[in-house]
mmCIF file of C-alpha atoms in Angstrom:
data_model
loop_
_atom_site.group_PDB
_atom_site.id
_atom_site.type_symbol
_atom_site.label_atom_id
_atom_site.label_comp_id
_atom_site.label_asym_id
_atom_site.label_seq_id
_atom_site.Cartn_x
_atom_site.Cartn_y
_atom_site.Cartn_z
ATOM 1 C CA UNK K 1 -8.637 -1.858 -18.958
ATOM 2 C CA UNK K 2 -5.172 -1.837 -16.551
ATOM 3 C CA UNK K 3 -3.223 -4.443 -16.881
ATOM 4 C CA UNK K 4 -0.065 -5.477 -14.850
ATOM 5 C CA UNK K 5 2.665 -6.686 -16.412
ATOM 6 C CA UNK K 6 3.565 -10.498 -14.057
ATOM 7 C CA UNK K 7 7.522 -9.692 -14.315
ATOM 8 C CA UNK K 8 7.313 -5.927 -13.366
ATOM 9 C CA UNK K 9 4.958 -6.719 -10.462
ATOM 10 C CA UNK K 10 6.837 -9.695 -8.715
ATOM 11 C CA UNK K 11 9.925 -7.347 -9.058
ATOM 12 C CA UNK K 12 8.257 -3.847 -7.774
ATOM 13 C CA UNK K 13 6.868 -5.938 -4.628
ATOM 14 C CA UNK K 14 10.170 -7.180 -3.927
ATOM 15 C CA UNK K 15 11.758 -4.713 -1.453
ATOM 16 C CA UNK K 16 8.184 -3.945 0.265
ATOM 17 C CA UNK K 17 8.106 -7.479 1.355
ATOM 18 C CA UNK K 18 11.925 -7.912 2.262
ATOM 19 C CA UNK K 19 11.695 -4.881 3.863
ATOM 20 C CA UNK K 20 8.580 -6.093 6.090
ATOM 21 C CA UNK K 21 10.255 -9.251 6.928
ATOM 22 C CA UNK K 22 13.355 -7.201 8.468
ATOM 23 C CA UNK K 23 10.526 -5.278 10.581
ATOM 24 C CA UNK K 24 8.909 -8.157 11.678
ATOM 25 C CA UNK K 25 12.383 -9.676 12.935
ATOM 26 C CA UNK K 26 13.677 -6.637 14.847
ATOM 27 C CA UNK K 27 9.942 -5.809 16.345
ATOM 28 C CA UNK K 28 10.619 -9.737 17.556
ATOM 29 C CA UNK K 29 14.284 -8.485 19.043
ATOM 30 C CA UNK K 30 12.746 -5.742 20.720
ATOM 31 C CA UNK K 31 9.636 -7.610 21.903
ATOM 32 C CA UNK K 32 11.877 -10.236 23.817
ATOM 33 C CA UNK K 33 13.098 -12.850 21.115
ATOM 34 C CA UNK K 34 16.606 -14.398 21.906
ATOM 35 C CA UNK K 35 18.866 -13.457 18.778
ATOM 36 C CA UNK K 36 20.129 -16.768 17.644
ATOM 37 C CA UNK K 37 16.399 -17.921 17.645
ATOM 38 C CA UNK K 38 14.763 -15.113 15.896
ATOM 39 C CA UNK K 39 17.085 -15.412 13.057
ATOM 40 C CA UNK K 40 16.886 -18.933 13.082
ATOM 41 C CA UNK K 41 12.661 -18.259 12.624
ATOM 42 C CA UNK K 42 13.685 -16.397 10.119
ATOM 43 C CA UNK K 43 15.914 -17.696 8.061
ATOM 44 C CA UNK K 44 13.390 -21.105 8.427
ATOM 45 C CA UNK K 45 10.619 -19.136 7.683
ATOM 46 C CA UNK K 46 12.737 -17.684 4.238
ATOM 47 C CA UNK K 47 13.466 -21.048 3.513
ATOM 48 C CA UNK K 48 10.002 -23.025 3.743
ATOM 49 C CA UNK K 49 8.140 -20.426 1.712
ATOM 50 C CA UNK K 50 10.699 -20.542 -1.270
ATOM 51 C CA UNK K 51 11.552 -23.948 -1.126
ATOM 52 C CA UNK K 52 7.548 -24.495 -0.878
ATOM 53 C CA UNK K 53 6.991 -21.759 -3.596
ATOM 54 C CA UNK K 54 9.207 -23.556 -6.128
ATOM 55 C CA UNK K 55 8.662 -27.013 -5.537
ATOM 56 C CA UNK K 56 4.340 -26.754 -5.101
ATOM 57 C CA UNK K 57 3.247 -30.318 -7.054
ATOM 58 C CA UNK K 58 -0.146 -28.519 -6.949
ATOM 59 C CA UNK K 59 1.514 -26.240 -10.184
ATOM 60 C CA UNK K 60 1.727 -29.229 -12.283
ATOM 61 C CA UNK K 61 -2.186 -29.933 -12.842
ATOM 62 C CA UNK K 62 -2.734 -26.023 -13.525
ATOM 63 C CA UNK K 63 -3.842 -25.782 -17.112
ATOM 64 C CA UNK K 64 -2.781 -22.260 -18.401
ATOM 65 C CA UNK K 65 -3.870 -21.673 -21.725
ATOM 66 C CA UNK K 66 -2.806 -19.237 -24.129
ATOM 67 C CA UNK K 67 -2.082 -15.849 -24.050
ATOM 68 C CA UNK K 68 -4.809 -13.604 -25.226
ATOM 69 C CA UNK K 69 -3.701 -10.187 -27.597
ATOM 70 C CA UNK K 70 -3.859 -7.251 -24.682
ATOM 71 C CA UNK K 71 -6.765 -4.834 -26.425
ATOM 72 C CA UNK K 72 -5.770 -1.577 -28.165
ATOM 73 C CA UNK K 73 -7.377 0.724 -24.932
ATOM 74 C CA UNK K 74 -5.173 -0.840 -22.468
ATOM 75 C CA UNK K 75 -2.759 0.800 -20.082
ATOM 76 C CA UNK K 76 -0.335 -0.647 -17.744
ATOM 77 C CA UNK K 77 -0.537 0.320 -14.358
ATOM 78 C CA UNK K 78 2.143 2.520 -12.547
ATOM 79 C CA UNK K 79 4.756 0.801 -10.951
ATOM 80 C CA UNK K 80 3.549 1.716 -7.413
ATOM 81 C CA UNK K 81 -0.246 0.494 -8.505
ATOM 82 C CA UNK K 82 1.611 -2.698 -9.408
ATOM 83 C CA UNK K 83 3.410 -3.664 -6.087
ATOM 84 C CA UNK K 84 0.658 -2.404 -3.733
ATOM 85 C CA UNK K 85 -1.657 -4.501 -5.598
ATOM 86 C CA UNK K 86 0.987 -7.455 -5.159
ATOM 87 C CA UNK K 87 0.855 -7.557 -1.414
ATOM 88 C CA UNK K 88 -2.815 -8.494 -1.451
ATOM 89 C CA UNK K 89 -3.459 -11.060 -0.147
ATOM 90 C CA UNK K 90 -0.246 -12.621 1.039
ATOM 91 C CA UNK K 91 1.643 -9.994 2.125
ATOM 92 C CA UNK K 92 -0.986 -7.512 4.080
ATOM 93 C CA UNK K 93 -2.267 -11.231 5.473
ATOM 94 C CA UNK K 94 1.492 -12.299 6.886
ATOM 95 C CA UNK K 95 1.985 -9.177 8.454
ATOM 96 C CA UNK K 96 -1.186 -9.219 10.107
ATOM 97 C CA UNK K 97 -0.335 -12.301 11.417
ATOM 98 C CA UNK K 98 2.697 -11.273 12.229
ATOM 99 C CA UNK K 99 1.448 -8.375 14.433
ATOM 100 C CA UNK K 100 -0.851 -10.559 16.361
ATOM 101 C CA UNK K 101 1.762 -13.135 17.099
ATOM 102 C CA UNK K 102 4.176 -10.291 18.382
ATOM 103 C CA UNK K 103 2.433 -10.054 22.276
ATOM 104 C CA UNK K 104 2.299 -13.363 22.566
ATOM 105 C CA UNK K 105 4.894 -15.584 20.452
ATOM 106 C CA UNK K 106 7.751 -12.972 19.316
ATOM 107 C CA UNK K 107 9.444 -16.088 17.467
ATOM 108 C CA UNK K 108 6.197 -16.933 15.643
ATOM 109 C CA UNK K 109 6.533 -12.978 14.505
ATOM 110 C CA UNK K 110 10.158 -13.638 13.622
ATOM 111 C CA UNK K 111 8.904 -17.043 11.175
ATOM 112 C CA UNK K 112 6.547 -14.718 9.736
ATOM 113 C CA UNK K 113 8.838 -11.970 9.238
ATOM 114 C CA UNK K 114 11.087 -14.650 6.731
ATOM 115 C CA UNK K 115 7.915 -14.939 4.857
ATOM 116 C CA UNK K 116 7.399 -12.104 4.280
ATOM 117 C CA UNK K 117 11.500 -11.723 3.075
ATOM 118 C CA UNK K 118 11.023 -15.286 1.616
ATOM 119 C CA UNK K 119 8.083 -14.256 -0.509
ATOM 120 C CA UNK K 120 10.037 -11.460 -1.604
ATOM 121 C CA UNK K 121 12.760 -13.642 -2.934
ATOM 122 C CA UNK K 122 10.494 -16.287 -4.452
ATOM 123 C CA UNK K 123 9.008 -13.032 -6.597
ATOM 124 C CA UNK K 124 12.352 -11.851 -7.471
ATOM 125 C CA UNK K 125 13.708 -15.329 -8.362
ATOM 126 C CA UNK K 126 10.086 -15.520 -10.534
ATOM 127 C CA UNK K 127 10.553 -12.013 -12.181
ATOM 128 C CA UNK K 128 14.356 -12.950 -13.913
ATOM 129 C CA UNK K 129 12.440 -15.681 -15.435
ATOM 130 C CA UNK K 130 9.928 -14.454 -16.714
ATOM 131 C CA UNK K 131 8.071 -13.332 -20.134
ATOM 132 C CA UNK K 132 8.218 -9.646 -20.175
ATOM 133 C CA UNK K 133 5.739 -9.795 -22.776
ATOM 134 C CA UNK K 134 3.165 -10.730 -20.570
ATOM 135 C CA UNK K 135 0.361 -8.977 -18.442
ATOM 136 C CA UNK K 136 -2.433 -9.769 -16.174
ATOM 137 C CA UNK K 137 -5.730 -8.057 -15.983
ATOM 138 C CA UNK K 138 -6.065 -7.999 -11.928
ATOM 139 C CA UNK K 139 -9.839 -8.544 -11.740
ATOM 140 C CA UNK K 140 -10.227 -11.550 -13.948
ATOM 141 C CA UNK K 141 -7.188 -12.998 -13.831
ATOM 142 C CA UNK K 142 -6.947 -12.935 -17.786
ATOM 143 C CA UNK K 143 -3.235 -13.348 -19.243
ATOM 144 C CA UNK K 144 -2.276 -11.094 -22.073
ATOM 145 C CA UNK K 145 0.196 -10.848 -24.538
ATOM 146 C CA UNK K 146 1.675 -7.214 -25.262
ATOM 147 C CA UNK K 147 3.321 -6.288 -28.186
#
C-alpha cells in the first residue's frame, strides 16, 4: 500500500501550481491582456480561491473520523509521486481551462492563472498546519496514522 503523507503533499504541489499561475498570467500578457487588468484577474482570482478555500461552510458538516494505524507493508510515496498526484483534479483541470480561455478571453486565462497560484497558497497555508503524522491512501481516501 502507498500512502501520502497530507502535509508533505500540499507542500510538494506548492511551487508546481504557483509556478502555473505565473504562466498562465504572462501567456495572458503576451496573448493581448492589458497589464493592470491581468494582474488585477489575478490577484482576484488568488484571492477568491483562498478566501473560498478557508472559509467553505460546506467543511463544517464533514464527519472525519479517526485515524486508522498505517499497516506494517506500507511505503510513502516519493516526493515527486506526491505532488503530481496533487494536481489531479484541480490543478491539470484549471490549466486546461486556462488554455482554452487564452484565444478567446486572455483575462479569463489571467483569473485562472491566480487559481492556480491561489491554490498553491491555500496548500501551503494548509501544510504549516498540519499533522505530520498523518497519511492518505490515494485510492480510498483512508486517513492513517504513522508512527
Amino acid at each position: 500500500m502507498t500512502l501520502h503523507s497530507l502535509r508533505d503533499r500540499a507542500l510538494y504541489v506548492t511551487p508546481i501550481r504557483v509556478a502555473l499561475g505565473a504562466v498562465w498570467l504572462l501567456a495572458a500578457r503576451i496573448a493581448g491582456a492589458p497589464g493592470t487588468s491581468a494582474l488585477l484577474a489575478f490577484a482576484g482570482g488568488a484571492f477568491v480561491i483562498v478566501f473560498t478555500l478557508f472559509n467553505d461552510p460546506r467543511s463544517r458538516f464533514l464527519r472525519r473520523g479517526e485515524a486508522l494505524d498505517a499497516p506494517a507493508d506500507a511505503f510513502v510515496a516519493s516526493r515527486a509521486r506526491q505532488a503530481l498526484h496533487a494536481t489531479l483534479p484541480s490543478t491539470v483541470g484549471v490549466s486546461a481551462l486556462a488554455a482554452v480561455s487564452l484565444a478567446f478571453q486572455p483575462i479569463l486565462s489571467a483569473f485562472l492563472g491566480g487559481v492556480s497560484a491561489g491554490l498553491g497558497v491555500a496548500g501551503a497555508l494548509y501544510a504549516l498546519r498540519a499533522d505530520p503524522g498523518l497519511y492518505v491512501e490515494p485510492r480510498s481516501g483512508v486517513v492513517y496514522r504513522r508512527t
